[in-house]
Amino acid sequence: MKTTDRKHPNAVTHALAMLTSIPNVDESLKRFDTERTRQNKSLVKSLRPARIALGVSSQEVAKRVGITQGHYSDVERGRRSCTPELAIKLRDYFRKVTE
């Protein structure tokens, strides 16, 4: 276990819970859009602590989900909303990293 894991053990669990609650792309995106703002705020709050707890850089996360580091940084800071497709990619990435 990395030192950062001990500092934020719940950060990863919280981020995965937020990402898991996001519907799959093939589900109704209309339902997602109505809850998008609320979910984005909770998701944004959980991304950075989870990333730090796992000891990965924002550059690495961005590369693995197919976006630029600047785009990921904007999502992490709440400057840009997270699309359903990106949320699913982030969910899958964080799940893979924690396995």
PDB file as gemmi writes it, atoms N, CA and C in Angstrom:
CRYST1    1.000    1.000    1.000  90.00  90.00  90.00 P 1                      
ATOM      1  N   MET A   1       0.850  -1.184   0.000  1.00  0.00           N  
ATOM      2  CA  MET A   1       0.000   0.000   0.000  1.00  0.00           C  
ATOM      3  C   MET A   1       0.887   1.235   0.000  1.00  0.00           C  
ATOM      4  N   LYS A   2       0.573   2.175  -0.862  1.00  0.00           N  
ATOM      5  CA  LYS A   2       1.326   3.411  -0.940  1.00  0.00           C  
ATOM      6  C   LYS A   2       0.975   4.306   0.242  1.00  0.00           C  
ATOM      7  N   THR A   3       1.876   5.209   0.559  1.00  0.00           N  
ATOM      8  CA  THR A   3       1.642   6.147   1.656  1.00  0.00           C  
ATOM      9  C   THR A   3       0.366   6.945   1.411  1.00  0.00           C  
ATOM     10  N   THR A   4       0.146   7.353   0.174  1.00  0.00           N  
ATOM     11  CA  THR A   4      -1.043   8.158  -0.131  1.00  0.00           C  
ATOM     12  C   THR A   4      -2.321   7.358   0.066  1.00  0.00           C  
ATOM     13  N   ASP A   5      -2.263   6.033  -0.115  1.00  0.00           N  
ATOM     14  CA  ASP A   5      -3.447   5.202   0.097  1.00  0.00           C  
ATOM     15  C   ASP A   5      -3.932   5.298   1.533  1.00  0.00           C  
ATOM     16  N   ARG A   6      -3.004   5.355   2.473  1.00  0.00           N  
ATOM     17  CA  ARG A   6      -3.380   5.414   3.884  1.00  0.00           C  
ATOM     18  C   ARG A   6      -3.981   6.771   4.256  1.00  0.00           C  
ATOM     19  N   LYS A   7      -3.594   7.806   3.532  1.00  0.00           N  
ATOM     20  CA  LYS A   7      -4.101   9.140   3.839  1.00  0.00           C  
ATOM     21  C   LYS A   7      -5.548   9.328   3.377  1.00  0.00           C  
ATOM     22  N   HIS A   8      -5.918   8.720   2.257  1.00  0.00           N  
ATOM     23  CA  HIS A   8      -7.247   8.918   1.686  1.00  0.00           C  
ATOM     24  C   HIS A   8      -7.877   7.595   1.275  1.00  0.00           C  
ATOM     25  N   PRO A   9      -8.025   6.649   2.193  1.00  0.00           N  
ATOM     26  CA  PRO A   9      -8.563   5.344   1.772  1.00  0.00           C  
ATOM     27  C   PRO A   9      -9.994   5.420   1.268  1.00  0.00           C  
ATOM     28  N   ASN A  10     -10.762   6.370   1.757  1.00  0.00           N  
ATOM     29  CA  ASN A  10     -12.158   6.476   1.330  1.00  0.00           C  
ATOM     30  C   ASN A  10     -12.318   7.273   0.040  1.00  0.00           C  
ATOM     31  N   ALA A  11     -11.287   8.005  -0.368  1.00  0.00           N  
ATOM     32  CA  ALA A  11     -11.380   8.829  -1.568  1.00  0.00           C  
ATOM     33  C   ALA A  11     -11.614   7.970  -2.802  1.00  0.00           C  
ATOM     34  N   VAL A  12     -10.886   6.873  -2.902  1.00  0.00           N  
ATOM     35  CA  VAL A  12     -11.039   5.992  -4.055  1.00  0.00           C  
ATOM     36  C   VAL A  12     -12.408   5.337  -4.036  1.00  0.00           C  
ATOM     37  N   THR A  13     -12.827   4.866  -2.880  1.00  0.00           N  
ATOM     38  CA  THR A  13     -14.137   4.230  -2.745  1.00  0.00           C  
ATOM     39  C   THR A  13     -15.243   5.202  -3.130  1.00  0.00           C  
ATOM     40  N   HIS A  14     -15.130   6.445  -2.675  1.00  0.00           N  
ATOM     41  CA  HIS A  14     -16.139   7.457  -2.983  1.00  0.00           C  
ATOM     42  C   HIS A  14     -16.167   7.757  -4.485  1.00  0.00           C  
ATOM     43  N   ALA A  15     -15.004   7.913  -5.090  1.00  0.00           N  
ATOM     44  CA  ALA A  15     -14.950   8.205  -6.526  1.00  0.00           C  
ATOM     45  C   ALA A  15     -15.553   7.066  -7.325  1.00  0.00           C  
ATOM     46  N   LEU A  16     -15.220   5.833  -6.953  1.00  0.00           N  
ATOM     47  CA  LEU A  16     -15.781   4.683  -7.668  1.00  0.00           C  
ATOM     48  C   LEU A  16     -17.300   4.615  -7.491  1.00  0.00           C  
ATOM     49  N   ALA A  17     -17.775   4.936  -6.306  1.00  0.00           N  
ATOM     50  CA  ALA A  17     -19.222   4.931  -6.072  1.00  0.00           C  
ATOM     51  C   ALA A  17     -19.901   5.975  -6.947  1.00  0.00           C  
ATOM     52  N   MET A  18     -19.305   7.156  -7.040  1.00  0.00           N  
ATOM     53  CA  MET A  18     -19.872   8.209  -7.881  1.00  0.00           C  
ATOM     54  C   MET A  18     -19.854   7.798  -9.351  1.00  0.00           C  
ATOM     55  N   LEU A  19     -18.733   7.237  -9.793  1.00  0.00           N  
ATOM     56  CA  LEU A  19     -18.607   6.851 -11.192  1.00  0.00           C  
ATOM     57  C   LEU A  19     -19.513   5.672 -11.526  1.00  0.00           C  
ATOM     58  N   THR A  20     -19.688   4.759 -10.593  1.00  0.00           N  
ATOM     59  CA  THR A  20     -20.541   3.599 -10.809  1.00  0.00           C  
ATOM     60  C   THR A  20     -22.009   3.998 -10.898  1.00  0.00           C  
ATOM     61  N   SER A  21     -22.379   5.071 -10.211  1.00  0.00           N  
ATOM     62  CA  SER A  21     -23.779   5.496 -10.228  1.00  0.00           C  
ATOM     63  C   SER A  21     -24.182   6.151 -11.537  1.00  0.00           C  
ATOM     64  N   ILE A  22     -23.220   6.441 -12.385  1.00  0.00           N  
ATOM     65  CA  ILE A  22     -23.511   7.089 -13.655  1.00  0.00           C  
ATOM     66  C   ILE A  22     -23.997   6.031 -14.641  1.00  0.00           C  
ATOM     67  N   PRO A  23     -25.104   6.284 -15.309  1.00  0.00           N  
ATOM     68  CA  PRO A  23     -25.651   5.283 -16.226  1.00  0.00           C  
ATOM     69  C   PRO A  23     -24.730   5.008 -17.405  1.00  0.00           C  
ATOM     70  N   ASN A  24     -24.875   3.839 -17.984  1.00  0.00           N  
ATOM     71  CA  ASN A  24     -24.121   3.500 -19.182  1.00  0.00           C  
ATOM     72  C   ASN A  24     -24.629   4.333 -20.351  1.00  0.00           C  
ATOM     73  N   VAL A  25     -23.794   4.462 -21.368  1.00  0.00           N  
ATOM     74  CA  VAL A  25     -24.128   5.288 -22.523  1.00  0.00           C  
ATOM     75  C   VAL A  25     -25.410   4.806 -23.189  1.00  0.00           C  
ATOM     76  N   ASP A  26     -25.634   3.501 -23.202  1.00  0.00           N  
ATOM     77  CA  ASP A  26     -26.807   2.972 -23.881  1.00  0.00           C  
ATOM     78  C   ASP A  26     -28.101   3.190 -23.095  1.00  0.00           C  
ATOM     79  N   GLU A  27     -28.007   3.639 -21.858  1.00  0.00           N  
ATOM     80  CA  GLU A  27     -29.206   3.969 -21.083  1.00  0.00           C  
ATOM     81  C   GLU A  27     -29.682   5.356 -21.486  1.00  0.00           C  
ATOM     82  N   SER A  28     -30.778   5.738 -20.966  1.00  0.00           N  
ATOM     83  CA  SER A  28     -31.358   7.033 -21.310  1.00  0.00           C  
ATOM     84  C   SER A  28     -30.455   8.178 -20.874  1.00  0.00           C  
ATOM     85  N   LEU A  29     -29.934   8.913 -21.854  1.00  0.00           N  
ATOM     86  CA  LEU A  29     -29.095  10.066 -21.528  1.00  0.00           C  
ATOM     87  C   LEU A  29     -29.940  11.229 -21.027  1.00  0.00           C  
ATOM     88  N   LYS A  30     -31.215  11.208 -21.334  1.00  0.00           N  
ATOM     89  CA  LYS A  30     -32.099  12.263 -20.835  1.00  0.00           C  
ATOM     90  C   LYS A  30     -32.130  12.253 -19.314  1.00  0.00           C  
ATOM     91  N   ARG A  31     -32.237  11.050 -18.717  1.00  0.00           N  
ATOM     92  CA  ARG A  31     -32.240  10.934 -17.259  1.00  0.00           C  
ATOM     93  C   ARG A  31     -30.918  11.440 -16.688  1.00  0.00           C  
ATOM     94  N   PHE A  32     -29.841  11.102 -17.368  1.00  0.00           N  
ATOM     95  CA  PHE A  32     -28.526  11.557 -16.916  1.00  0.00           C  
ATOM     96  C   PHE A  32     -28.457  13.081 -16.932  1.00  0.00           C  
ATOM     97  N   ASP A  33     -28.958  13.695 -17.997  1.00  0.00           N  
ATOM     98  CA  ASP A  33     -28.887  15.143 -18.120  1.00  0.00           C  
ATOM     99  C   ASP A  33     -29.637  15.863 -17.003  1.00  0.00           C  
ATOM    100  N   THR A  34     -30.740  15.309 -16.525  1.00  0.00           N  
ATOM    101  CA  THR A  34     -31.494  15.969 -15.474  1.00  0.00           C  
ATOM    102  C   THR A  34     -30.751  15.942 -14.139  1.00  0.00           C  
ATOM    103  N   GLU A  35     -29.903  14.935 -13.952  1.00  0.00           N  
ATOM    104  CA  GLU A  35     -29.139  14.812 -12.710  1.00  0.00           C  
ATOM    105  C   GLU A  35     -27.686  15.215 -12.892  1.00  0.00           C  
ATOM    106  N   ARG A  36     -27.336  15.622 -14.088  1.00  0.00           N  
ATOM    107  CA  ARG A  36     -25.942  15.865 -14.444  1.00  0.00           C  
ATOM    108  C   ARG A  36     -25.249  16.883 -13.542  1.00  0.00           C  
ATOM    109  N   THR A  37     -25.873  18.000 -13.287  1.00  0.00           N  
ATOM    110  CA  THR A  37     -25.241  19.042 -12.486  1.00  0.00           C  
ATOM    111  C   THR A  37     -24.923  18.545 -11.088  1.00  0.00           C  
ATOM    112  N   ARG A  38     -25.902  17.908 -10.464  1.00  0.00           N  
ATOM    113  CA  ARG A  38     -25.684  17.394  -9.107  1.00  0.00           C  
ATOM    114  C   ARG A  38     -24.580  16.333  -9.094  1.00  0.00           C  
ATOM    115  N   GLN A  39     -24.624  15.425 -10.037  1.00  0.00           N  
ATOM    116  CA  GLN A  39     -23.627  14.366 -10.100  1.00  0.00           C  
ATOM    117  C   GLN A  39     -22.248  14.917 -10.418  1.00  0.00           C  
ATOM    118  N   ASN A  40     -22.185  15.905 -11.306  1.00  0.00           N  
ATOM    119  CA  ASN A  40     -20.898  16.485 -11.650  1.00  0.00           C  
ATOM    120  C   ASN A  40     -20.226  17.116 -10.440  1.00  0.00           C  
ATOM    121  N   LYS A  41     -21.004  17.812  -9.619  1.00  0.00           N  
ATOM    122  CA  LYS A  41     -20.423  18.439  -8.430  1.00  0.00           C  
ATOM    123  C   LYS A  41     -19.847  17.392  -7.492  1.00  0.00           C  
ATOM    124  N   SER A  42     -20.571  16.313  -7.268  1.00  0.00           N  
ATOM    125  CA  SER A  42     -20.082  15.250  -6.397  1.00  0.00           C  
ATOM    126  C   SER A  42     -18.901  14.533  -7.024  1.00  0.00           C  
ATOM    127  N   LEU A  43     -18.980  14.293  -8.319  1.00  0.00           N  
ATOM    128  CA  LEU A  43     -17.893  13.618  -9.021  1.00  0.00           C  
ATOM    129  C   LEU A  43     -16.623  14.443  -8.973  1.00  0.00           C  
ATOM    130  N   VAL A  44     -16.743  15.723  -9.259  1.00  0.00           N  
ATOM    131  CA  VAL A  44     -15.586  16.613  -9.267  1.00  0.00           C  
ATOM    132  C   VAL A  44     -14.889  16.608  -7.907  1.00  0.00           C  
ATOM    133  N   LYS A  45     -15.676  16.632  -6.842  1.00  0.00           N  
ATOM    134  CA  LYS A  45     -15.094  16.630  -5.502  1.00  0.00           C  
ATOM    135  C   LYS A  45     -14.333  15.344  -5.203  1.00  0.00           C  
ATOM    136  N   SER A  46     -14.690  14.256  -5.875  1.00  0.00           N  
ATOM    137  CA  SER A  46     -14.063  12.968  -5.572  1.00  0.00           C  
ATOM    138  C   SER A  46     -12.895  12.619  -6.483  1.00  0.00           C  
ATOM    139  N   LEU A  47     -12.781  13.234  -7.645  1.00  0.00           N  
ATOM    140  CA  LEU A  47     -11.740  12.839  -8.593  1.00  0.00           C  
ATOM    141  C   LEU A  47     -10.326  13.094  -8.094  1.00  0.00           C  
ATOM    142  N   ARG A  48     -10.047  14.303  -7.665  1.00  0.00           N  
ATOM    143  CA  ARG A  48      -8.673  14.625  -7.254  1.00  0.00           C  
ATOM    144  C   ARG A  48      -8.226  13.800  -6.043  1.00  0.00           C  
ATOM    145  N   PRO A  49      -9.015  13.721  -4.962  1.00  0.00           N  
ATOM    146  CA  PRO A  49      -8.580  12.893  -3.830  1.00  0.00           C  
ATOM    147  C   PRO A  49      -8.351  11.427  -4.230  1.00  0.00           C  
ATOM    148  N   ALA A  50      -9.197  10.914  -5.115  1.00  0.00           N  
ATOM    149  CA  ALA A  50      -9.031   9.528  -5.558  1.00  0.00           C  
ATOM    150  C   ALA A  50      -7.745   9.371  -6.354  1.00  0.00           C  
ATOM    151  N   ARG A  51      -7.496  10.298  -7.251  1.00  0.00           N  
ATOM    152  CA  ARG A  51      -6.285  10.248  -8.075  1.00  0.00           C  
ATOM    153  C   ARG A  51      -5.036  10.322  -7.211  1.00  0.00           C  
ATOM    154  N   ILE A  52      -5.052  11.227  -6.250  1.00  0.00           N  
ATOM    155  CA  ILE A  52      -3.904  11.380  -5.354  1.00  0.00           C  
ATOM    156  C   ILE A  52      -3.725  10.137  -4.491  1.00  0.00           C  
ATOM    157  N   ALA A  53      -4.828   9.595  -3.998  1.00  0.00           N  
ATOM    158  CA  ALA A  53      -4.762   8.393  -3.167  1.00  0.00           C  
ATOM    159  C   ALA A  53      -4.159   7.221  -3.939  1.00  0.00           C  
ATOM    160  N   LEU A  54      -4.416   7.172  -5.225  1.00  0.00           N  
ATOM    161  CA  LEU A  54      -3.873   6.099  -6.057  1.00  0.00           C  
ATOM    162  C   LEU A  54      -2.450   6.389  -6.523  1.00  0.00           C  
ATOM    163  N   GLY A  55      -2.010   7.609  -6.305  1.00  0.00           N  
ATOM    164  CA  GLY A  55      -0.641   7.972  -6.676  1.00  0.00           C  
ATOM    165  C   GLY A  55      -0.427   8.115  -8.174  1.00  0.00           C  
ATOM    166  N   VAL A  56      -1.462   8.529  -8.905  1.00  0.00           N  
ATOM    167  CA  VAL A  56      -1.313   8.730 -10.349  1.00  0.00           C  
ATOM    168  C   VAL A  56      -1.447  10.209 -10.683  1.00  0.00           C  
ATOM    169  N   SER A  57      -0.761  10.613 -11.722  1.00  0.00           N  
ATOM    170  CA  SER A  57      -0.794  12.015 -12.129  1.00  0.00           C  
ATOM    171  C   SER A  57      -2.032  12.293 -12.978  1.00  0.00           C  
ATOM    172  N   SER A  58      -2.379  13.556 -13.065  1.00  0.00           N  
ATOM    173  CA  SER A  58      -3.502  13.935 -13.920  1.00  0.00           C  
ATOM    174  C   SER A  58      -3.156  13.651 -15.381  1.00  0.00           C  
ATOM    175  N   GLN A  59      -1.886  13.766 -15.725  1.00  0.00           N  
ATOM    176  CA  GLN A  59      -1.417  13.450 -17.082  1.00  0.00           C  
ATOM    177  C   GLN A  59      -1.694  11.985 -17.409  1.00  0.00           C  
ATOM    178  N   GLU A  60      -1.415  11.091 -16.459  1.00  0.00           N  
ATOM    179  CA  GLU A  60      -1.641   9.655 -16.664  1.00  0.00           C  
ATOM    180  C   GLU A  60      -3.126   9.341 -16.823  1.00  0.00           C  
ATOM    181  N   VAL A  61      -3.963   9.917 -15.964  1.00  0.00           N  
ATOM    182  CA  VAL A  61      -5.410   9.688 -16.064  1.00  0.00           C  
ATOM    183  C   VAL A  61      -5.906  10.169 -17.426  1.00  0.00           C  
ATOM    184  N   ALA A  62      -5.519  11.379 -17.805  1.00  0.00           N  
ATOM    185  CA  ALA A  62      -5.954  11.953 -19.081  1.00  0.00           C  
ATOM    186  C   ALA A  62      -5.548  11.059 -20.249  1.00  0.00           C  
ATOM    187  N   LYS A  63      -4.311  10.607 -20.230  1.00  0.00           N  
ATOM    188  CA  LYS A  63      -3.806   9.743 -21.305  1.00  0.00           C  
ATOM    189  C   LYS A  63      -4.626   8.463 -21.405  1.00  0.00           C  
ATOM    190  N   ARG A  64      -4.926   7.861 -20.262  1.00  0.00           N  
ATOM    191  CA  ARG A  64      -5.643   6.585 -20.246  1.00  0.00           C  
ATOM    192  C   ARG A  64      -7.108   6.703 -20.677  1.00  0.00           C  
ATOM    193  N   VAL A  65      -7.701   7.872 -20.474  1.00  0.00           N  
ATOM    194  CA  VAL A  65      -9.113   8.027 -20.877  1.00  0.00           C  
ATOM    195  C   VAL A  65      -9.259   8.757 -22.211  1.00  0.00           C  
ATOM    196  N   GLY A  66      -8.132   9.121 -22.822  1.00  0.00           N  
ATOM    197  CA  GLY A  66      -8.164   9.676 -24.171  1.00  0.00           C  
ATOM    198  C   GLY A  66      -8.485  11.149 -24.295  1.00  0.00           C  
ATOM    199  N   ILE A  67      -8.091  11.931 -23.292  1.00  0.00           N  
ATOM    200  CA  ILE A  67      -8.286  13.383 -23.362  1.00  0.00           C  
ATOM    201  C   ILE A  67      -6.968  14.063 -23.017  1.00  0.00           C  
ATOM    202  N   THR A  68      -6.909  15.358 -23.226  1.00  0.00           N  
ATOM    203  CA  THR A  68      -5.686  16.094 -22.877  1.00  0.00           C  
ATOM    204  C   THR A  68      -5.617  16.307 -21.365  1.00  0.00           C  
ATOM    205  N   GLN A  69      -4.424  16.573 -20.893  1.00  0.00           N  
ATOM    206  CA  GLN A  69      -4.247  16.838 -19.460  1.00  0.00           C  
ATOM    207  C   GLN A  69      -5.015  18.095 -19.077  1.00  0.00           C  
ATOM    208  N   GLY A  70      -5.036  19.092 -19.952  1.00  0.00           N  
ATOM    209  CA  GLY A  70      -5.774  20.326 -19.681  1.00  0.00           C  
ATOM    210  C   GLY A  70      -7.270  20.090 -19.546  1.00  0.00           C  
ATOM    211  N   HIS A  71      -7.804  19.239 -20.420  1.00  0.00           N  
ATOM    212  CA  HIS A  71      -9.224  18.893 -20.353  1.00  0.00           C  
ATOM    213  C   HIS A  71      -9.529  18.201 -19.031  1.00  0.00           C  
ATOM    214  N   TYR A  72      -8.693  17.193 -18.681  1.00  0.00           N  
ATOM    215  CA  TYR A  72      -8.914  16.481 -17.415  1.00  0.00           C  
ATOM    216  C   TYR A  72      -8.810  17.431 -16.227  1.00  0.00           C  
ATOM    217  N   SER A  73      -7.822  18.317 -16.255  1.00  0.00           N  
ATOM    218  CA  SER A  73      -7.644  19.279 -15.170  1.00  0.00           C  
ATOM    219  C   SER A  73      -8.879  20.163 -15.026  1.00  0.00           C  
ATOM    220  N   ASP A  74      -9.438  20.586 -16.152  1.00  0.00           N  
ATOM    221  CA  ASP A  74     -10.659  21.407 -16.114  1.00  0.00           C  
ATOM    222  C   ASP A  74     -11.828  20.634 -15.513  1.00  0.00           C  
ATOM    223  N   VAL A  75     -11.951  19.354 -15.836  1.00  0.00           N  
ATOM    224  CA  VAL A  75     -13.021  18.529 -15.265  1.00  0.00           C  
ATOM    225  C   VAL A  75     -12.792  18.378 -13.761  1.00  0.00           C  
ATOM    226  N   GLU A  76     -11.562  18.078 -13.384  1.00  0.00           N  
ATOM    227  CA  GLU A  76     -11.230  17.865 -11.977  1.00  0.00           C  
ATOM    228  C   GLU A  76     -11.479  19.116 -11.136  1.00  0.00           C  
ATOM    229  N   ARG A  77     -11.289  20.276 -11.722  1.00  0.00           N  
ATOM    230  CA  ARG A  77     -11.484  21.543 -11.009  1.00  0.00           C  
ATOM    231  C   ARG A  77     -12.892  22.105 -11.153  1.00  0.00           C  
ATOM    232  N   GLY A  78     -13.738  21.430 -11.915  1.00  0.00           N  
ATOM    233  CA  GLY A  78     -15.116  21.879 -12.077  1.00  0.00           C  
ATOM    234  C   GLY A  78     -15.305  22.970 -13.110  1.00  0.00           C  
ATOM    235  N   ARG A  79     -14.303  23.241 -13.906  1.00  0.00           N  
ATOM    236  CA  ARG A  79     -14.406  24.262 -14.949  1.00  0.00           C  
ATOM    237  C   ARG A  79     -15.104  23.736 -16.198  1.00  0.00           C  
ATOM    238  N   ARG A  80     -15.125  22.426 -16.318  1.00  0.00           N  
ATOM    239  CA  ARG A  80     -15.734  21.777 -17.476  1.00  0.00           C  
ATOM    240  C   ARG A  80     -16.546  20.604 -16.959  1.00  0.00           C  
ATOM    241  N   SER A  81     -17.747  20.425 -17.487  1.00  0.00           N  
ATOM    242  CA  SER A  81     -18.565  19.315 -17.006  1.00  0.00           C  
ATOM    243  C   SER A  81     -18.091  18.005 -17.612  1.00  0.00           C  
ATOM    244  N   CYS A  82     -18.444  16.945 -16.953  1.00  0.00           N  
ATOM    245  CA  CYS A  82     -18.047  15.606 -17.351  1.00  0.00           C  
ATOM    246  C   CYS A  82     -19.173  14.989 -18.183  1.00  0.00           C  
ATOM    247  N   THR A  83     -18.880  14.649 -19.418  1.00  0.00           N  
ATOM    248  CA  THR A  83     -19.889  14.022 -20.270  1.00  0.00           C  
ATOM    249  C   THR A  83     -20.147  12.600 -19.781  1.00  0.00           C  
ATOM    250  N   PRO A  84     -21.273  12.034 -20.146  1.00  0.00           N  
ATOM    251  CA  PRO A  84     -21.531  10.644 -19.759  1.00  0.00           C  
ATOM    252  C   PRO A  84     -20.444   9.693 -20.267  1.00  0.00           C  
ATOM    253  N   GLU A  85     -19.991   9.929 -21.483  1.00  0.00           N  
ATOM    254  CA  GLU A  85     -18.969   9.067 -22.059  1.00  0.00           C  
ATOM    255  C   GLU A  85     -17.653   9.158 -21.275  1.00  0.00           C  
ATOM    256  N   LEU A  86     -17.256  10.378 -20.908  1.00  0.00           N  
ATOM    257  CA  LEU A  86     -16.027  10.561 -20.136  1.00  0.00           C  
ATOM    258  C   LEU A  86     -16.173   9.966 -18.747  1.00  0.00           C  
ATOM    259  N   ALA A  87     -17.328  10.132 -18.140  1.00  0.00           N  
ATOM    260  CA  ALA A  87     -17.560   9.571 -16.808  1.00  0.00           C  
ATOM    261  C   ALA A  87     -17.395   8.052 -16.826  1.00  0.00           C  
ATOM    262  N   ILE A  88     -17.875   7.430 -17.878  1.00  0.00           N  
ATOM    263  CA  ILE A  88     -17.755   5.972 -17.991  1.00  0.00           C  
ATOM    264  C   ILE A  88     -16.298   5.574 -18.179  1.00  0.00           C  
ATOM    265  N   LYS A  89     -15.565   6.331 -18.984  1.00  0.00           N  
ATOM    266  CA  LYS A  89     -14.136   6.044 -19.174  1.00  0.00           C  
ATOM    267  C   LYS A  89     -13.375   6.206 -17.854  1.00  0.00           C  
ATOM    268  N   LEU A  90     -13.712   7.258 -17.098  1.00  0.00           N  
ATOM    269  CA  LEU A  90     -13.063   7.471 -15.800  1.00  0.00           C  
ATOM    270  C   LEU A  90     -13.400   6.346 -14.834  1.00  0.00           C  
ATOM    271  N   ARG A  91     -14.669   5.953 -14.810  1.00  0.00           N  
ATOM    272  CA  ARG A  91     -15.092   4.843 -13.953  1.00  0.00           C  
ATOM    273  C   ARG A  91     -14.284   3.591 -14.279  1.00  0.00           C  
ATOM    274  N   ASP A  92     -14.200   3.264 -15.560  1.00  0.00           N  
ATOM    275  CA  ASP A  92     -13.479   2.069 -15.971  1.00  0.00           C  
ATOM    276  C   ASP A  92     -11.995   2.160 -15.632  1.00  0.00           C  
ATOM    277  N   TYR A  93     -11.412   3.345 -15.818  1.00  0.00           N  
ATOM    278  CA  TYR A  93      -9.993   3.528 -15.487  1.00  0.00           C  
ATOM    279  C   TYR A  93      -9.750   3.337 -13.990  1.00  0.00           C  
ATOM    280  N   PHE A  94     -10.538   4.013 -13.156  1.00  0.00           N  
ATOM    281  CA  PHE A  94     -10.326   3.905 -11.712  1.00  0.00           C  
ATOM    282  C   PHE A  94     -10.593   2.488 -11.204  1.00  0.00           C  
ATOM    283  N   ARG A  95     -11.549   1.800 -11.800  1.00  0.00           N  
ATOM    284  CA  ARG A  95     -11.781   0.403 -11.423  1.00  0.00           C  
ATOM    285  C   ARG A  95     -10.562  -0.453 -11.746  1.00  0.00           C  
ATOM    286  N   LYS A  96     -10.020  -0.236 -12.946  1.00  0.00           N  
ATOM    287  CA  LYS A  96      -8.863  -1.023 -13.391  1.00  0.00           C  
ATOM    288  C   LYS A  96      -7.648  -0.771 -12.495  1.00  0.00           C  
ATOM    289  N   VAL A  97      -7.426   0.475 -12.158  1.00  0.00           N  
ATOM    290  CA  VAL A  97      -6.273   0.834 -11.326  1.00  0.00           C  
ATOM    291  C   VAL A  97      -6.380   0.240  -9.924  1.00  0.00           C  
ATOM    292  N   THR A  98      -7.589   0.109  -9.416  1.00  0.00           N  
ATOM    293  CA  THR A  98      -7.755  -0.406  -8.045  1.00  0.00           C  
ATOM    294  C   THR A  98      -7.787  -1.923  -7.984  1.00  0.00           C  
ATOM    295  N   GLU A  99      -7.817  -2.592  -9.123  1.00  0.00           N  
ATOM    296  CA  GLU A  99      -7.847  -4.063  -9.106  1.00  0.00           C  
ATOM    297  C   GLU A  99      -6.503  -4.638  -8.748  1.00  0.00           C  
TER     298      GLU A  99                                                      
END                                                                             
